[in-house]
Amino acid sequence: MRVAQDLGKRSKSKRELPPIHLWNPDLCEGVDMRIGRDGTWYYMGSPIGRKPMVRLFSTILRREEDAHYYVVTPVEKVRVIVDDAPFVAIYVDAEGEGPDQKLTFRTNVDDLVIAGPEHPIRVVIDTETGEPSPYVHVRDRLEALIGRSVFYELVELSVERVLEGDPVYGVWSNGGFYPVGAYVDTVDDETADGEASKGEDREDARTN
């Protein structure tokens, strides 16, 4: 596979991202590449166990206008099936407080991203299960799925604000505020039913 060969040639300069926006090679058919929801890369059905190779692949990953992902070199490109997001945020560091707070995420391929206007956080709620899927923008059209334990840390750091008339919980980072969940009323149904029952009893007492 020429993609792997080209990557090997670039291993010495892997700290710099290649200019993949300048490359427009032909599509190479018949190559099965996939990224699982947990960030594991697969080649022809088998996981790629070498982290340096995964890191190199991640530097030449591109999402194009057709919404598909491709590993791109100057001579060819291979489509990559992505189960969710191409990266996973596995660590977050919080520095400062309030609007001055900065949240720095580290991904499974060692990218460091400071959340903010250029790298916003968003949370998608599954309409059927109610489960949140949080993401942070990494670069271009690429995002990282925020891991569950990291998301719990964000929830711990969240503060309440009123947005468009509704209270929400969110986190500050680099001057931006990013909702991580809606305000939840602490009065449960049983308590509400009890209060309603007491109100009815008081109404009956007044009429008797």
PDB file of C-alpha atoms in Angstrom:
ATOM      1  CA  MET A   1       0.000   0.000   0.000  1.00  0.00           C
ATOM      2  CA  ARG A   2       1.644   3.205  -1.173  1.00  0.00           C
ATOM      3  CA  VAL A   3      -0.111   5.292   1.493  1.00  0.00           C
ATOM      4  CA  ALA A   4       1.869   3.547   4.238  1.00  0.00           C
ATOM      5  CA  GLN A   5       5.089   3.914   2.252  1.00  0.00           C
ATOM      6  CA  ASP A   6       4.547   7.646   1.822  1.00  0.00           C
ATOM      7  CA  LEU A   7       3.807   7.976   5.527  1.00  0.00           C
ATOM      8  CA  GLY A   8       7.050   6.244   6.394  1.00  0.00           C
ATOM      9  CA  LYS A   9       8.988   8.735   4.310  1.00  0.00           C
ATOM     10  CA  ARG A  10       7.354  11.583   6.253  1.00  0.00           C
ATOM     11  CA  SER A  11       7.911  10.144   9.731  1.00  0.00           C
ATOM     12  CA  LYS A  12      10.861  12.434  10.451  1.00  0.00           C
ATOM     13  CA  SER A  13       8.726  15.544   9.983  1.00  0.00           C
ATOM     14  CA  LYS A  14       5.556  14.280  11.647  1.00  0.00           C
ATOM     15  CA  ARG A  15       5.341  17.277  13.992  1.00  0.00           C
ATOM     16  CA  GLU A  16       4.249  19.439  11.072  1.00  0.00           C
ATOM     17  CA  LEU A  17       0.948  18.755   9.361  1.00  0.00           C
ATOM     18  CA  PRO A  18       1.388  17.999   5.652  1.00  0.00           C
ATOM     19  CA  PRO A  19      -0.268  20.396   3.157  1.00  0.00           C
ATOM     20  CA  ILE A  20      -3.057  17.957   2.322  1.00  0.00           C
ATOM     21  CA  HIS A  21      -5.299  20.824   1.180  1.00  0.00           C
ATOM     22  CA  LEU A  22      -3.014  21.107  -1.858  1.00  0.00           C
ATOM     23  CA  TRP A  23      -3.247  17.441  -2.825  1.00  0.00           C
ATOM     24  CA  ASN A  24      -5.916  16.153  -5.220  1.00  0.00           C
ATOM     25  CA  PRO A  25      -4.935  12.575  -6.125  1.00  0.00           C
ATOM     26  CA  ASP A  26      -7.138   9.858  -7.588  1.00  0.00           C
ATOM     27  CA  LEU A  27      -9.220   7.656  -5.310  1.00  0.00           C
ATOM     28  CA  CYS A  28      -7.723   4.237  -4.575  1.00  0.00           C
ATOM     29  CA  GLU A  29     -10.495   1.630  -4.582  1.00  0.00           C
ATOM     30  CA  GLY A  30     -10.613  -1.667  -2.730  1.00  0.00           C
ATOM     31  CA  VAL A  31      -8.886  -0.577   0.492  1.00  0.00           C
ATOM     32  CA  ASP A  32     -10.859  -1.133   3.703  1.00  0.00           C
ATOM     33  CA  MET A  33     -10.010   1.438   6.375  1.00  0.00           C
ATOM     34  CA  ARG A  34     -12.184   2.321   9.350  1.00  0.00           C
ATOM     35  CA  ILE A  35     -12.041   4.299  12.595  1.00  0.00           C
ATOM     36  CA  GLY A  36     -14.127   2.868  15.444  1.00  0.00           C
ATOM     37  CA  ARG A  37     -16.073   5.004  17.895  1.00  0.00           C
ATOM     38  CA  ASP A  38     -13.333   4.422  20.487  1.00  0.00           C
ATOM     39  CA  GLY A  39     -10.705   5.836  18.113  1.00  0.00           C
ATOM     40  CA  THR A  40      -9.236   2.490  17.025  1.00  0.00           C
ATOM     41  CA  TRP A  41      -8.018   2.453  13.420  1.00  0.00           C
ATOM     42  CA  TYR A  42      -8.592  -0.661  11.288  1.00  0.00           C
ATOM     43  CA  TYR A  43      -6.918  -1.726   8.050  1.00  0.00           C
ATOM     44  CA  MET A  44      -8.547  -4.529   6.052  1.00  0.00           C
ATOM     45  CA  GLY A  45     -10.524  -5.536   9.143  1.00  0.00           C
ATOM     46  CA  SER A  46      -7.577  -5.707  11.562  1.00  0.00           C
ATOM     47  CA  PRO A  47      -6.756  -3.048  14.185  1.00  0.00           C
ATOM     48  CA  ILE A  48      -3.622  -1.006  13.601  1.00  0.00           C
ATOM     49  CA  GLY A  49      -1.639  -1.544  16.783  1.00  0.00           C
ATOM     50  CA  ARG A  50       1.273   0.793  16.098  1.00  0.00           C
ATOM     51  CA  LYS A  51       0.442   4.183  17.591  1.00  0.00           C
ATOM     52  CA  PRO A  52       3.111   6.035  15.539  1.00  0.00           C
ATOM     53  CA  MET A  53       1.454   4.738  12.369  1.00  0.00           C
ATOM     54  CA  VAL A  54      -2.000   5.771  13.600  1.00  0.00           C
ATOM     55  CA  ARG A  55      -0.629   9.192  14.482  1.00  0.00           C
ATOM     56  CA  LEU A  56       0.821   9.556  10.985  1.00  0.00           C
ATOM     57  CA  PHE A  57      -2.429   8.503   9.346  1.00  0.00           C
ATOM     58  CA  SER A  58      -4.278  11.059  11.468  1.00  0.00           C
ATOM     59  CA  THR A  59      -2.120  13.888  10.101  1.00  0.00           C
ATOM     60  CA  ILE A  60      -3.199  13.180   6.517  1.00  0.00           C
ATOM     61  CA  LEU A  61      -6.881  12.595   7.267  1.00  0.00           C
ATOM     62  CA  ARG A  62      -9.257  14.915   5.453  1.00  0.00           C
ATOM     63  CA  ARG A  63     -13.021  15.329   5.434  1.00  0.00           C
ATOM     64  CA  GLU A  64     -14.212  16.558   2.085  1.00  0.00           C
ATOM     65  CA  GLU A  65     -17.327  18.398   0.967  1.00  0.00           C
ATOM     66  CA  ASP A  66     -19.099  15.089   0.334  1.00  0.00           C
ATOM     67  CA  ALA A  67     -18.905  14.540   4.149  1.00  0.00           C
ATOM     68  CA  HIS A  68     -16.687  11.464   3.660  1.00  0.00           C
ATOM     69  CA  TYR A  69     -13.252  11.000   5.210  1.00  0.00           C
ATOM     70  CA  TYR A  70     -10.088  10.213   3.272  1.00  0.00           C
ATOM     71  CA  VAL A  71      -6.443   9.475   3.997  1.00  0.00           C
ATOM     72  CA  VAL A  72      -4.627  11.565   1.402  1.00  0.00           C
ATOM     73  CA  THR A  73      -1.104  11.559  -0.044  1.00  0.00           C
ATOM     74  CA  PRO A  74       0.210  13.337  -3.144  1.00  0.00           C
ATOM     75  CA  VAL A  75      -0.326  10.181  -5.233  1.00  0.00           C
ATOM     76  CA  GLU A  76      -3.547   8.607  -3.938  1.00  0.00           C
ATOM     77  CA  LYS A  77      -6.380   8.858  -1.452  1.00  0.00           C
ATOM     78  CA  VAL A  78      -8.262   6.137   0.405  1.00  0.00           C
ATOM     79  CA  ARG A  79     -11.733   6.485   1.840  1.00  0.00           C
ATOM     80  CA  VAL A  80     -11.983   5.897   5.588  1.00  0.00           C
ATOM     81  CA  ILE A  81     -15.240   4.832   7.225  1.00  0.00           C
ATOM     82  CA  VAL A  82     -15.641   6.700  10.522  1.00  0.00           C
ATOM     83  CA  ASP A  83     -18.123   5.258  13.016  1.00  0.00           C
ATOM     84  CA  ASP A  84     -18.534   8.549  14.894  1.00  0.00           C
ATOM     85  CA  ALA A  85     -15.697  11.100  15.050  1.00  0.00           C
ATOM     86  CA  PRO A  86     -12.147  10.477  13.801  1.00  0.00           C
ATOM     87  CA  PHE A  87     -10.536  11.392  17.130  1.00  0.00           C
ATOM     88  CA  VAL A  88     -11.319  10.898  20.820  1.00  0.00           C
ATOM     89  CA  ALA A  89     -10.566  13.469  23.526  1.00  0.00           C
ATOM     90  CA  ILE A  90      -9.085  11.407  26.354  1.00  0.00           C
ATOM     91  CA  TYR A  91      -7.885  14.138  28.724  1.00  0.00           C
ATOM     92  CA  VAL A  92      -8.783  17.702  29.685  1.00  0.00           C
ATOM     93  CA  ASP A  93      -6.907  20.251  31.761  1.00  0.00           C
ATOM     94  CA  ALA A  94      -8.689  23.284  33.204  1.00  0.00           C
ATOM     95  CA  GLU A  95      -6.783  26.473  33.953  1.00  0.00           C
ATOM     96  CA  GLY A  96      -8.363  29.622  35.385  1.00  0.00           C
ATOM     97  CA  GLU A  97     -11.985  30.376  36.208  1.00  0.00           C
ATOM     98  CA  GLY A  98     -15.045  31.928  34.592  1.00  0.00           C
ATOM     99  CA  PRO A  99     -14.619  33.527  31.149  1.00  0.00           C
ATOM    100  CA  ASP A 100     -10.834  33.391  31.649  1.00  0.00           C
ATOM    101  CA  GLN A 101     -10.868  29.612  32.013  1.00  0.00           C
ATOM    102  CA  LYS A 102      -9.061  27.572  29.361  1.00  0.00           C
ATOM    103  CA  LEU A 103      -9.838  23.923  28.685  1.00  0.00           C
ATOM    104  CA  THR A 104      -7.039  22.055  26.939  1.00  0.00           C
ATOM    105  CA  PHE A 105      -7.961  18.691  25.445  1.00  0.00           C
ATOM    106  CA  ARG A 106      -5.570  15.930  24.427  1.00  0.00           C
ATOM    107  CA  THR A 107      -6.733  13.426  21.838  1.00  0.00           C
ATOM    108  CA  ASN A 108      -5.877   9.775  21.368  1.00  0.00           C
ATOM    109  CA  VAL A 109      -3.425  10.814  18.626  1.00  0.00           C
ATOM    110  CA  ASP A 110      -1.750  13.430  20.858  1.00  0.00           C
ATOM    111  CA  ASP A 111      -3.288  16.551  19.362  1.00  0.00           C
ATOM    112  CA  LEU A 112      -3.622  19.396  21.885  1.00  0.00           C
ATOM    113  CA  VAL A 113      -6.635  21.661  21.463  1.00  0.00           C
ATOM    114  CA  ILE A 114      -7.721  24.654  23.545  1.00  0.00           C
ATOM    115  CA  ALA A 115     -11.504  24.916  23.336  1.00  0.00           C
ATOM    116  CA  GLY A 116     -12.727  28.323  22.259  1.00  0.00           C
ATOM    117  CA  PRO A 117     -14.122  30.239  19.281  1.00  0.00           C
ATOM    118  CA  GLU A 118     -11.802  28.399  16.873  1.00  0.00           C
ATOM    119  CA  HIS A 119     -12.325  25.050  18.597  1.00  0.00           C
ATOM    120  CA  PRO A 120     -15.899  25.027  19.922  1.00  0.00           C
ATOM    121  CA  ILE A 121     -17.521  22.325  22.027  1.00  0.00           C
ATOM    122  CA  ARG A 122     -20.909  20.966  21.011  1.00  0.00           C
ATOM    123  CA  VAL A 123     -23.191  18.334  22.498  1.00  0.00           C
ATOM    124  CA  VAL A 124     -25.650  16.259  20.468  1.00  0.00           C
ATOM    125  CA  ILE A 125     -28.481  14.575  22.378  1.00  0.00           C
ATOM    126  CA  ASP A 126     -29.864  11.288  21.059  1.00  0.00           C
ATOM    127  CA  THR A 127     -33.600  11.867  20.641  1.00  0.00           C
ATOM    128  CA  GLU A 128     -34.423   8.244  21.490  1.00  0.00           C
ATOM    129  CA  THR A 129     -32.096   7.477  24.406  1.00  0.00           C
ATOM    130  CA  GLY A 130     -31.363  10.968  25.704  1.00  0.00           C
ATOM    131  CA  GLU A 131     -27.646  10.106  25.736  1.00  0.00           C
ATOM    132  CA  PRO A 132     -25.265  13.014  25.050  1.00  0.00           C
ATOM    133  CA  SER A 133     -22.494  12.837  22.454  1.00  0.00           C
ATOM    134  CA  PRO A 134     -20.067  15.716  23.115  1.00  0.00           C
ATOM    135  CA  TYR A 135     -17.480  16.894  20.593  1.00  0.00           C
ATOM    136  CA  VAL A 136     -14.665  19.415  20.356  1.00  0.00           C
ATOM    137  CA  HIS A 137     -13.437  20.786  17.038  1.00  0.00           C
ATOM    138  CA  VAL A 138      -9.824  19.865  16.265  1.00  0.00           C
ATOM    139  CA  ARG A 139      -9.044  21.272  12.805  1.00  0.00           C
ATOM    140  CA  ASP A 140     -10.689  21.861   9.451  1.00  0.00           C
ATOM    141  CA  ARG A 141     -13.778  19.591   9.374  1.00  0.00           C
ATOM    142  CA  LEU A 142     -12.393  17.152  11.955  1.00  0.00           C
ATOM    143  CA  GLU A 143     -13.756  16.708  15.480  1.00  0.00           C
ATOM    144  CA  ALA A 144     -12.944  14.625  18.535  1.00  0.00           C
ATOM    145  CA  LEU A 145     -15.586  12.749  20.462  1.00  0.00           C
ATOM    146  CA  ILE A 146     -15.145  13.728  24.109  1.00  0.00           C
ATOM    147  CA  GLY A 147     -14.685  10.558  26.141  1.00  0.00           C
ATOM    148  CA  ARG A 148     -17.202   9.733  28.855  1.00  0.00           C
ATOM    149  CA  SER A 149     -14.846  10.327  31.793  1.00  0.00           C
ATOM    150  CA  VAL A 150     -13.684  13.618  30.274  1.00  0.00           C
ATOM    151  CA  PHE A 151     -17.290  14.697  29.741  1.00  0.00           C
ATOM    152  CA  TYR A 152     -18.005  13.989  33.407  1.00  0.00           C
ATOM    153  CA  GLU A 153     -15.157  16.362  34.252  1.00  0.00           C
ATOM    154  CA  LEU A 154     -16.798  19.030  32.098  1.00  0.00           C
ATOM    155  CA  VAL A 155     -20.071  18.500  33.939  1.00  0.00           C
ATOM    156  CA  GLU A 156     -18.225  19.007  37.237  1.00  0.00           C
ATOM    157  CA  LEU A 157     -16.774  22.259  35.869  1.00  0.00           C
ATOM    158  CA  SER A 158     -20.093  23.501  34.501  1.00  0.00           C
ATOM    159  CA  VAL A 159     -21.874  26.608  35.754  1.00  0.00           C
ATOM    160  CA  GLU A 160     -25.425  27.812  35.265  1.00  0.00           C
ATOM    161  CA  ARG A 161     -26.295  30.601  32.842  1.00  0.00           C
ATOM    162  CA  VAL A 162     -29.505  31.842  31.266  1.00  0.00           C
ATOM    163  CA  LEU A 163     -29.459  31.637  27.473  1.00  0.00           C
ATOM    164  CA  GLU A 164     -32.434  32.855  25.455  1.00  0.00           C
ATOM    165  CA  GLY A 165     -34.513  32.863  28.615  1.00  0.00           C
ATOM    166  CA  ASP A 166     -33.706  29.290  29.639  1.00  0.00           C
ATOM    167  CA  PRO A 167     -31.235  28.176  32.333  1.00  0.00           C
ATOM    168  CA  VAL A 168     -28.510  25.858  31.030  1.00  0.00           C
ATOM    169  CA  TYR A 169     -25.325  24.355  32.384  1.00  0.00           C
ATOM    170  CA  GLY A 170     -22.128  24.898  30.447  1.00  0.00           C
ATOM    171  CA  VAL A 171     -18.396  25.479  30.609  1.00  0.00           C
ATOM    172  CA  TRP A 172     -16.258  28.509  29.849  1.00  0.00           C
ATOM    173  CA  SER A 173     -13.137  28.223  27.721  1.00  0.00           C
ATOM    174  CA  ASN A 174     -11.034  30.915  26.099  1.00  0.00           C
ATOM    175  CA  GLY A 175     -13.837  33.468  26.336  1.00  0.00           C
ATOM    176  CA  GLY A 176     -16.586  31.204  24.987  1.00  0.00           C
ATOM    177  CA  PHE A 177     -19.446  29.539  26.853  1.00  0.00           C
ATOM    178  CA  TYR A 178     -20.475  26.053  25.733  1.00  0.00           C
ATOM    179  CA  PRO A 179     -23.638  24.342  27.026  1.00  0.00           C
ATOM    180  CA  VAL A 180     -23.177  20.767  28.192  1.00  0.00           C
ATOM    181  CA  GLY A 181     -26.704  20.156  29.482  1.00  0.00           C
ATOM    182  CA  ALA A 182     -30.078  21.694  30.173  1.00  0.00           C
ATOM    183  CA  TYR A 183     -31.185  22.790  33.626  1.00  0.00           C
ATOM    184  CA  VAL A 184     -32.992  19.940  35.387  1.00  0.00           C
ATOM    185  CA  ASP A 185     -35.752  20.719  37.896  1.00  0.00           C
ATOM    186  CA  THR A 186     -34.998  18.926  41.161  1.00  0.00           C
ATOM    187  CA  VAL A 187     -38.680  18.439  42.017  1.00  0.00           C
ATOM    188  CA  ASP A 188     -39.579  14.909  40.932  1.00  0.00           C
ATOM    189  CA  ASP A 189     -43.004  13.680  39.866  1.00  0.00           C
ATOM    190  CA  GLU A 190     -43.761  12.087  43.237  1.00  0.00           C
ATOM    191  CA  THR A 191     -43.069  15.336  45.081  1.00  0.00           C
ATOM    192  CA  ALA A 192     -45.133  17.284  42.577  1.00  0.00           C
ATOM    193  CA  ASP A 193     -48.022  14.847  42.964  1.00  0.00           C
ATOM    194  CA  GLY A 194     -47.778  15.170  46.750  1.00  0.00           C
ATOM    195  CA  GLU A 195     -47.902  18.949  46.588  1.00  0.00           C
ATOM    196  CA  ALA A 196     -50.913  18.759  44.272  1.00  0.00           C
ATOM    197  CA  SER A 197     -52.655  16.397  46.698  1.00  0.00           C
ATOM    198  CA  LYS A 198     -52.015  18.765  49.604  1.00  0.00           C
ATOM    199  CA  GLY A 199     -53.473  21.601  47.571  1.00  0.00           C
ATOM    200  CA  GLU A 200     -56.622  19.593  46.885  1.00  0.00           C
ATOM    201  CA  ASP A 201     -56.961  18.750  50.608  1.00  0.00           C
ATOM    202  CA  ARG A 202     -56.674  22.431  51.516  1.00  0.00           C
ATOM    203  CA  GLU A 203     -59.304  23.308  48.910  1.00  0.00           C
ATOM    204  CA  ASP A 204     -61.672  20.648  50.318  1.00  0.00           C
ATOM    205  CA  ALA A 205     -61.159  21.977  53.856  1.00  0.00           C
ATOM    206  CA  ARG A 206     -62.118  25.486  52.776  1.00  0.00           C
ATOM    207  CA  THR A 207     -65.310  24.325  51.062  1.00  0.00           C
ATOM    208  CA  ASN A 208     -66.519  22.118  53.970  1.00  0.00           C
TER     209      ASN A 208
END
